[in-house]
């Protein structure tokens, strides 16, 4: 999983709770007839953040974005921008721009005129010299100087995406909304554009809010991520914390690859926690980091594939040794993913890099192996 660039954001205001949020959703509910698209939604977004709304299709994230843009009004609740309620403010009166997946460029205008279009239609008319300076600044920012005279059909998909971004930023909005902005690009170009967006956001200091169902996209670009499902906000945190410490089985399953083992919690007299998941296999030993877990409770133990080590012999020095049989192998070049069937019948995944080194063990189909991980590798979830 690609890690977000945590240390180079222009500003990390969520670390200081004394800062007032730029955007605040307060008890927002949005209904379409009998259907509730967003339910009791509360969220704060701070200035200069690159914030991601992440979830599967139909989860409510685009509805949240459209309410923020002013294209939809909440059924109940309030939306605040910089301390001013904007729940019923028309879109054209909000200091917010939105960049759509389709880019919506004017095909008859060249790149320069596409970027200048909004500047020529502001309430307070800009001087021609100011428009020229602003467009040239946007061309430099998005590295489009050589393409200023070309029409949209004469440039690549990635370049069209940058034109749309330049046009959105030209009017210096307080907030830029991006609705699946990279969905039309191929994988390689999408990955390159992610870093370009991060660099542009840092240079401008504009608050970005992106809607995406692509977890890698959110984890790469965002300073914080909000995971949504069925119109509800499940978890808001940094990419690292959402990945390493999901607060539910849904978030754990949605973010990256993970193994979920259902079992019963047992807490001994010294407070040590173990998960009993099979009558024949040894219980899983793990740190008790959840104070709400009690003895005999049904829980889920979650462990990432890259935190499991495969060995041909049991290593009794490690707290967890689970026996299994390799039933599938996926070779991905730099790493391989192994599917191992446990004695309990459950199949779990383990991931190992393919870096050749002295003494490295090789595994193949139908090998009987031992899976090892330490007692801090997994997390115990109660919902």
Short mmCIF file of C-alpha atoms in Angstrom, two decimals:
data_model
loop_
_atom_site.label_atom_id
_atom_site.label_comp_id
_atom_site.label_asym_id
_atom_site.label_seq_id
_atom_site.Cartn_x
_atom_site.Cartn_y
_atom_site.Cartn_z
CA UNK A 1 0.00 0.00 0.00
CA UNK A 2 1.44 3.36 -0.97
CA UNK A 3 1.84 5.66 2.01
CA UNK A 4 0.66 9.27 1.96
CA UNK A 5 3.22 12.04 2.15
CA UNK A 6 2.52 12.86 5.78
CA UNK A 7 5.31 15.30 6.61
CA UNK A 8 5.30 17.73 3.70
CA UNK A 9 1.78 19.16 3.86
CA UNK A 10 1.76 22.96 3.93
CA UNK A 11 -0.13 22.88 7.20
CA UNK A 12 -1.43 20.15 9.49
CA UNK A 13 -4.12 22.01 11.44
CA UNK A 14 -6.00 18.95 12.69
CA UNK A 15 -3.04 18.34 15.01
CA UNK A 16 -3.95 21.58 16.81
CA UNK A 17 -7.54 21.51 18.00
CA UNK A 18 -7.39 25.23 18.81
CA UNK A 19 -7.67 26.00 15.09
CA UNK A 20 -11.20 26.58 13.81
CA UNK A 21 -12.32 24.36 10.95
CA UNK A 22 -12.74 25.86 7.49
CA UNK A 23 -15.66 23.49 6.77
CA UNK A 24 -18.06 22.05 9.31
CA UNK A 25 -20.90 19.62 8.65
CA UNK A 26 -23.33 19.65 11.57
CA UNK A 27 -25.88 16.82 11.90
CA UNK A 28 -26.41 16.67 8.12
CA UNK A 29 -29.07 14.34 6.75
CA UNK A 30 -30.03 14.20 3.07
CA UNK A 31 -33.06 12.30 1.83
CA UNK A 32 -34.33 11.68 -1.68
CA UNK A 33 -37.94 10.71 -1.07
CA UNK A 34 -37.89 7.69 1.24
CA UNK A 35 -34.20 7.02 0.59
CA UNK A 36 -31.65 8.39 3.07
CA UNK A 37 -28.43 9.14 1.17
CA UNK A 38 -26.57 10.76 4.09
CA UNK A 39 -27.47 10.28 7.75
CA UNK A 40 -26.43 12.35 10.77
CA UNK A 41 -23.17 13.39 9.14
CA UNK A 42 -20.71 15.39 11.27
CA UNK A 43 -17.27 16.37 9.96
CA UNK A 44 -14.69 19.14 10.22
CA UNK A 45 -12.19 19.97 7.47
CA UNK A 46 -9.35 22.41 8.11
CA UNK A 47 -7.71 25.00 5.90
CA UNK A 48 -4.92 23.78 3.60
CA UNK A 49 -5.84 20.12 4.05
CA UNK A 50 -5.94 17.61 1.22
CA UNK A 51 -8.98 15.72 2.45
CA UNK A 52 -10.45 12.54 0.95
CA UNK A 53 -14.01 11.20 1.15
CA UNK A 54 -13.56 7.49 0.52
CA UNK A 55 -16.12 4.74 0.08
CA UNK A 56 -17.77 2.33 -2.30
CA UNK A 57 -20.30 3.43 -4.92
CA UNK A 58 -23.56 4.54 -3.33
CA UNK A 59 -21.91 5.26 0.01
CA UNK A 60 -22.99 8.90 0.07
CA UNK A 61 -19.67 10.62 -0.54
CA UNK A 62 -20.69 12.36 -3.80
CA UNK A 63 -23.89 13.59 -2.16
CA UNK A 64 -21.77 15.17 0.58
CA UNK A 65 -19.61 16.85 -2.05
CA UNK A 66 -22.65 18.16 -3.96
CA UNK A 67 -24.11 19.62 -0.76
CA UNK A 68 -20.82 21.34 -0.07
CA UNK A 69 -20.80 22.74 -3.62
CA UNK A 70 -24.42 23.90 -3.29
CA UNK A 71 -25.88 21.62 -5.97
CA UNK A 72 -27.95 19.86 -3.30
CA UNK A 73 -29.43 21.22 -0.07
CA UNK A 74 -29.49 19.22 3.18
CA UNK A 75 -32.82 17.85 4.36
CA UNK A 76 -31.71 18.78 7.87
CA UNK A 77 -28.57 20.07 9.55
CA UNK A 78 -26.15 22.87 8.74
CA UNK A 79 -22.99 23.39 6.67
CA UNK A 80 -20.53 26.07 7.75
CA UNK A 81 -17.75 27.68 5.73
CA UNK A 82 -15.24 29.75 7.69
CA UNK A 83 -17.83 30.34 10.43
CA UNK A 84 -20.66 31.31 8.06
CA UNK A 85 -23.61 29.01 7.42
CA UNK A 86 -23.90 28.22 3.70
CA UNK A 87 -26.52 25.43 3.73
CA UNK A 88 -28.85 27.40 1.43
CA UNK A 89 -26.32 29.67 -0.29
CA UNK A 90 -26.44 29.33 -4.12
CA UNK A 91 -23.38 27.65 -5.72
CA UNK A 92 -22.29 30.83 -7.55
CA UNK A 93 -22.12 32.72 -4.25
CA UNK A 94 -19.80 30.25 -2.55
CA UNK A 95 -15.99 30.68 -2.75
CA UNK A 96 -15.81 27.08 -3.94
CA UNK A 97 -14.90 25.54 -7.29
CA UNK A 98 -15.54 22.00 -8.42
CA UNK A 99 -13.56 19.89 -10.84
CA UNK A 100 -15.56 17.10 -12.48
CA UNK A 101 -14.40 13.73 -13.74
CA UNK A 102 -15.35 14.71 -17.32
CA UNK A 103 -13.28 17.95 -16.99
CA UNK A 104 -16.03 19.84 -18.94
CA UNK A 105 -13.56 21.78 -21.11
CA UNK A 106 -14.87 23.94 -23.95
CA UNK A 107 -13.82 22.13 -27.16
CA UNK A 108 -13.86 25.31 -29.29
CA UNK A 109 -11.49 27.19 -26.93
CA UNK A 110 -7.76 26.64 -26.65
CA UNK A 111 -6.03 25.90 -23.34
CA UNK A 112 -5.34 29.58 -22.60
CA UNK A 113 -8.97 30.61 -23.16
CA UNK A 114 -10.33 27.66 -21.18
CA UNK A 115 -8.31 28.77 -18.17
CA UNK A 116 -9.29 32.42 -18.66
CA UNK A 117 -13.00 31.69 -19.11
CA UNK A 118 -14.03 32.04 -15.47
CA UNK A 119 -11.81 35.07 -14.89
CA UNK A 120 -13.63 36.99 -17.61
CA UNK A 121 -16.98 36.37 -15.95
CA UNK A 122 -16.37 37.45 -12.37
CA UNK A 123 -18.72 39.94 -10.72
CA UNK A 124 -15.81 42.30 -10.19
CA UNK A 125 -14.38 42.57 -13.69
CA UNK A 126 -10.66 41.89 -13.87
CA UNK A 127 -8.33 43.99 -15.97
CA UNK A 128 -6.98 42.27 -19.09
CA UNK A 129 -3.45 42.52 -17.74
CA UNK A 130 -4.48 40.81 -14.49
CA UNK A 131 -6.25 38.03 -16.40
CA UNK A 132 -3.17 37.51 -18.56
CA UNK A 133 -0.89 37.33 -15.50
CA UNK A 134 -3.18 34.90 -13.70
CA UNK A 135 -3.53 32.57 -16.70
CA UNK A 136 0.23 32.53 -17.26
CA UNK A 137 0.71 31.74 -13.56
CA UNK A 138 -1.68 28.79 -13.86
CA UNK A 139 0.06 27.58 -17.03
CA UNK A 140 3.39 27.56 -15.20
CA UNK A 141 1.90 25.87 -12.15
CA UNK A 142 0.44 23.02 -14.23
CA UNK A 143 3.35 22.90 -16.72
CA UNK A 144 1.15 23.71 -19.70
CA UNK A 145 3.01 26.72 -21.16
CA UNK A 146 3.84 24.85 -24.39
CA UNK A 147 0.20 23.84 -24.92
CA UNK A 148 -1.53 27.20 -24.38
CA UNK A 149 -2.65 27.53 -28.01
CA UNK A 150 -3.88 23.96 -28.44
CA UNK A 151 -7.50 22.81 -28.31
CA UNK A 152 -8.57 20.09 -25.83
CA UNK A 153 -8.65 17.40 -28.55
CA UNK A 154 -5.01 18.18 -29.39
CA UNK A 155 -3.64 17.28 -25.96
CA UNK A 156 -3.51 14.09 -23.87
CA UNK A 157 -5.93 13.02 -21.15
CA UNK A 158 -3.47 13.95 -18.42
CA UNK A 159 -2.95 17.39 -19.95
CA UNK A 160 -6.72 17.95 -20.18
CA UNK A 161 -6.94 17.05 -16.51
CA UNK A 162 -4.34 19.74 -15.73
CA UNK A 163 -6.23 22.31 -17.83
CA UNK A 164 -9.37 21.61 -15.81
CA UNK A 165 -7.36 21.95 -12.59
CA UNK A 166 -5.78 25.23 -13.74
CA UNK A 167 -9.20 26.63 -14.66
CA UNK A 168 -10.59 25.62 -11.26
CA UNK A 169 -7.73 27.26 -9.38
CA UNK A 170 -7.56 30.43 -11.50
CA UNK A 171 -10.22 32.24 -9.46
CA UNK A 172 -8.40 31.43 -6.20
CA UNK A 173 -11.22 29.55 -4.44
CA UNK A 174 -11.09 28.94 -0.71
CA UNK A 175 -11.97 25.34 -1.44
CA UNK A 176 -11.54 23.05 -4.46
CA UNK A 177 -13.76 19.98 -4.79
CA UNK A 178 -12.60 17.08 -6.95
CA UNK A 179 -15.15 14.44 -7.94
CA UNK A 180 -13.30 11.27 -9.05
CA UNK A 181 -10.85 13.48 -11.00
CA UNK A 182 -8.52 10.67 -12.10
CA UNK A 183 -11.11 8.07 -13.06
CA UNK A 184 -10.67 8.60 -16.82
CA UNK A 185 -6.88 8.08 -16.76
CA UNK A 186 -4.99 4.83 -17.18
CA UNK A 187 -3.19 3.38 -14.16
CA UNK A 188 0.32 4.69 -14.89
CA UNK A 189 -0.89 8.19 -15.73
CA UNK A 190 -3.21 8.17 -12.72
CA UNK A 191 -0.30 7.40 -10.42
CA UNK A 192 1.82 10.19 -11.94
CA UNK A 193 -1.06 12.66 -11.70
CA UNK A 194 -1.61 11.87 -8.02
CA UNK A 195 1.80 13.30 -7.17
CA UNK A 196 1.24 16.28 -9.46
CA UNK A 197 -1.99 17.10 -7.61
CA UNK A 198 -0.20 16.83 -4.27
CA UNK A 199 2.56 19.20 -5.42
CA UNK A 200 0.05 21.74 -6.80
CA UNK A 201 -2.01 21.63 -3.61
CA UNK A 202 1.10 22.29 -1.54
CA UNK A 203 2.23 25.17 -3.75
CA UNK A 204 -1.16 26.91 -3.75
CA UNK A 205 -2.20 26.14 -0.18
CA UNK A 206 -5.78 25.68 -1.41
CA UNK A 207 -7.93 23.27 0.58
CA UNK A 208 -8.68 20.22 -1.58
CA UNK A 209 -11.56 17.81 -0.93
CA UNK A 210 -11.53 14.75 -3.18
CA UNK A 211 -14.20 12.08 -3.58
CA UNK A 212 -12.92 8.67 -4.64
CA UNK A 213 -13.65 4.96 -4.32
CA UNK A 214 -9.97 4.20 -5.02
CA UNK A 215 -8.33 3.49 -1.67
CA UNK A 216 -4.78 3.79 -3.03
CA UNK A 217 -5.64 7.20 -4.50
CA UNK A 218 -6.92 8.45 -1.15
CA UNK A 219 -4.04 6.93 0.82
CA UNK A 220 -1.46 8.45 -1.52
CA UNK A 221 -2.77 12.01 -1.72
CA UNK A 222 -4.81 12.82 1.35
CA UNK A 223 -3.62 14.20 4.67
CA UNK A 224 -6.80 12.77 6.25
CA UNK A 225 -9.35 10.26 5.04
CA UNK A 226 -13.05 9.89 5.87
CA UNK A 227 -14.43 6.41 5.19
CA UNK A 228 -18.17 6.30 4.40
CA UNK A 229 -20.67 3.49 3.93
CA UNK A 230 -24.44 3.63 3.42
CA UNK A 231 -24.52 7.37 4.08
CA UNK A 232 -22.72 7.12 7.41
CA UNK A 233 -19.29 8.31 8.45
CA UNK A 234 -17.35 5.36 9.87
CA UNK A 235 -13.84 6.68 10.54
CA UNK A 236 -11.86 9.89 10.04
CA UNK A 237 -8.10 9.78 10.49
CA UNK A 238 -4.72 9.98 8.77
CA UNK A 239 -4.09 7.32 6.09
CA UNK A 240 -1.57 5.61 8.35
CA UNK A 241 -4.03 5.31 11.25
CA UNK A 242 -6.92 4.20 9.06
CA UNK A 243 -4.69 1.45 7.64
CA UNK A 244 -2.98 0.38 10.87
CA UNK A 245 -5.87 0.94 13.29
CA UNK A 246 -9.24 0.52 11.54
CA UNK A 247 -12.16 0.95 13.93
CA UNK A 248 -14.44 -1.68 12.34
CA UNK A 249 -14.33 -4.79 10.18
CA UNK A 250 -15.82 -2.77 7.28
CA UNK A 251 -12.97 -0.23 7.34
CA UNK A 252 -10.40 -2.99 7.80
CA UNK A 253 -11.75 -4.88 4.78
CA UNK A 254 -12.15 -1.76 2.63
CA UNK A 255 -8.65 -0.36 3.19
CA UNK A 256 -6.02 -2.66 1.73
CA UNK A 257 -5.84 -6.44 2.00
CA UNK A 258 -6.47 -8.03 5.37
CA UNK A 259 -7.25 -11.36 7.00
CA UNK A 260 -10.21 -11.48 9.37
CA UNK A 261 -10.41 -14.39 11.80
CA UNK A 262 -13.59 -14.72 13.91
CA UNK A 263 -13.20 -16.04 17.43
CA UNK A 264 -13.86 -15.67 21.13
CA UNK A 265 -11.81 -13.45 23.42
CA UNK A 266 -10.26 -14.95 26.51
CA UNK A 267 -8.58 -12.80 29.15
CA UNK A 268 -6.47 -14.56 31.78
CA UNK A 269 -5.84 -13.52 35.37
CA UNK A 270 -2.91 -11.33 34.31
CA UNK A 271 -4.99 -9.50 31.72
CA UNK A 272 -3.39 -11.18 28.70
CA UNK A 273 -5.70 -11.52 25.69
CA UNK A 274 -5.99 -14.52 23.40
CA UNK A 275 -8.39 -15.27 20.55
CA UNK A 276 -9.81 -18.81 20.39
CA UNK A 277 -10.93 -19.50 16.82
CA UNK A 278 -10.58 -23.27 16.44
CA UNK A 279 -10.95 -26.31 18.67
CA UNK A 280 -7.76 -27.86 17.29
CA UNK A 281 -5.48 -24.84 16.69
CA UNK A 282 -3.60 -22.91 19.36
CA UNK A 283 -5.24 -19.58 20.27
CA UNK A 284 -3.96 -16.32 18.81
CA UNK A 285 -1.92 -14.26 21.26
CA UNK A 286 -2.28 -10.52 20.84
CA UNK A 287 -1.93 -7.22 22.67
CA UNK A 288 -5.06 -6.03 24.45
CA UNK A 289 -5.32 -2.48 23.08
CA UNK A 290 -9.13 -2.32 23.29
CA UNK A 291 -10.38 -1.69 26.81
CA UNK A 292 -13.96 -2.57 25.78
CA UNK A 293 -13.13 -6.25 25.20
CA UNK A 294 -14.32 -8.63 27.92
CA UNK A 295 -13.82 -12.33 28.53
CA UNK A 296 -15.99 -14.56 26.34
CA UNK A 297 -16.86 -11.82 23.86
CA UNK A 298 -17.17 -12.60 20.13
CA UNK A 299 -14.49 -10.62 18.29
CA UNK A 300 -12.68 -10.37 14.97
CA UNK A 301 -8.90 -10.58 14.75
CA UNK A 302 -7.48 -8.66 11.77
CA UNK A 303 -3.92 -9.02 10.47
CA UNK A 304 -2.40 -7.67 7.26
CA UNK A 305 -0.78 -10.16 4.81
CA UNK A 306 2.57 -8.35 4.87
CA UNK A 307 2.82 -8.87 8.65
CA UNK A 308 2.71 -12.65 8.37
CA UNK A 309 5.91 -14.63 7.89
CA UNK A 310 5.90 -18.04 6.20
CA UNK A 311 8.28 -20.75 7.41
CA UNK A 312 8.72 -24.47 6.84
CA UNK A 313 9.42 -25.11 10.50
CA UNK A 314 7.63 -23.98 13.62
CA UNK A 315 9.32 -21.12 15.50
CA UNK A 316 8.38 -21.53 19.14
CA UNK A 317 10.10 -18.22 20.01
CA UNK A 318 7.23 -16.34 18.37
CA UNK A 319 3.85 -15.99 20.13
CA UNK A 320 1.80 -17.14 17.12
CA UNK A 321 2.41 -20.29 15.09
CA UNK A 322 -0.40 -21.39 12.78
CA UNK A 323 -0.15 -24.48 10.57
CA UNK A 324 -1.52 -24.52 7.02
CA UNK A 325 -1.24 -25.69 3.42
CA UNK A 326 -0.39 -23.46 0.44
CA UNK A 327 -3.29 -23.68 -2.02
CA UNK A 328 -2.59 -20.69 -4.30
CA UNK A 329 0.32 -18.43 -5.24
CA UNK A 330 0.17 -15.10 -7.05
CA UNK A 331 3.53 -13.89 -8.40
CA UNK A 332 3.55 -10.08 -8.76
CA UNK A 333 7.20 -9.45 -9.59
CA UNK A 334 8.47 -7.68 -6.49
CA UNK A 335 6.36 -9.83 -4.18
CA UNK A 336 4.27 -12.98 -4.04
CA UNK A 337 0.92 -13.51 -2.34
CA UNK A 338 0.29 -16.93 -0.81
CA UNK A 339 -3.13 -18.32 0.05
CA UNK A 340 -2.82 -20.76 2.93
CA UNK A 341 -5.60 -23.05 4.13
CA UNK A 342 -5.53 -23.42 7.92
CA UNK A 343 -6.45 -26.52 9.87
CA UNK A 344 -9.71 -24.77 10.74
CA UNK A 345 -10.57 -24.64 7.02
CA UNK A 346 -10.18 -20.86 6.66
CA UNK A 347 -7.94 -19.54 3.89
CA UNK A 348 -5.78 -16.53 4.71
CA UNK A 349 -3.24 -14.52 2.72
CA UNK A 350 0.43 -13.92 3.44
CA UNK A 351 2.69 -11.63 1.44
CA UNK A 352 6.44 -11.98 0.96
CA UNK A 353 8.89 -9.96 -1.10
CA UNK A 354 10.80 -11.69 -3.88
CA UNK A 355 14.20 -10.21 -3.03
CA UNK A 356 16.83 -12.91 -3.41
CA UNK A 357 19.01 -13.33 -0.36
CA UNK A 358 21.11 -16.08 1.21
CA UNK A 359 19.00 -18.58 3.10
CA UNK A 360 15.64 -17.42 1.74
CA UNK A 361 13.12 -20.24 1.72
CA UNK A 362 11.15 -21.08 -1.39
CA UNK A 363 7.57 -22.28 -1.25
CA UNK A 364 5.26 -23.89 -3.76
CA UNK A 365 1.78 -25.33 -4.07
CA UNK A 366 0.75 -27.97 -1.50
CA UNK A 367 3.65 -27.14 0.82
CA UNK A 368 2.83 -27.55 4.50
CA UNK A 369 3.99 -24.38 6.22
CA UNK A 370 3.86 -22.45 9.47
CA UNK A 371 2.60 -18.88 9.62
CA UNK A 372 4.16 -16.61 12.23
CA UNK A 373 3.42 -13.10 13.44
CA UNK A 374 4.17 -11.19 16.61
CA UNK A 375 1.62 -10.15 19.21
CA UNK A 376 1.52 -6.54 17.97
CA UNK A 377 0.89 -7.37 14.28
CA UNK A 378 -2.90 -7.59 14.40
CA UNK A 379 -5.83 -5.70 15.83
CA UNK A 380 -8.92 -6.96 17.64
CA UNK A 381 -12.24 -5.53 16.43
CA UNK A 382 -15.60 -5.73 18.13
CA UNK A 383 -17.82 -4.52 15.27
#
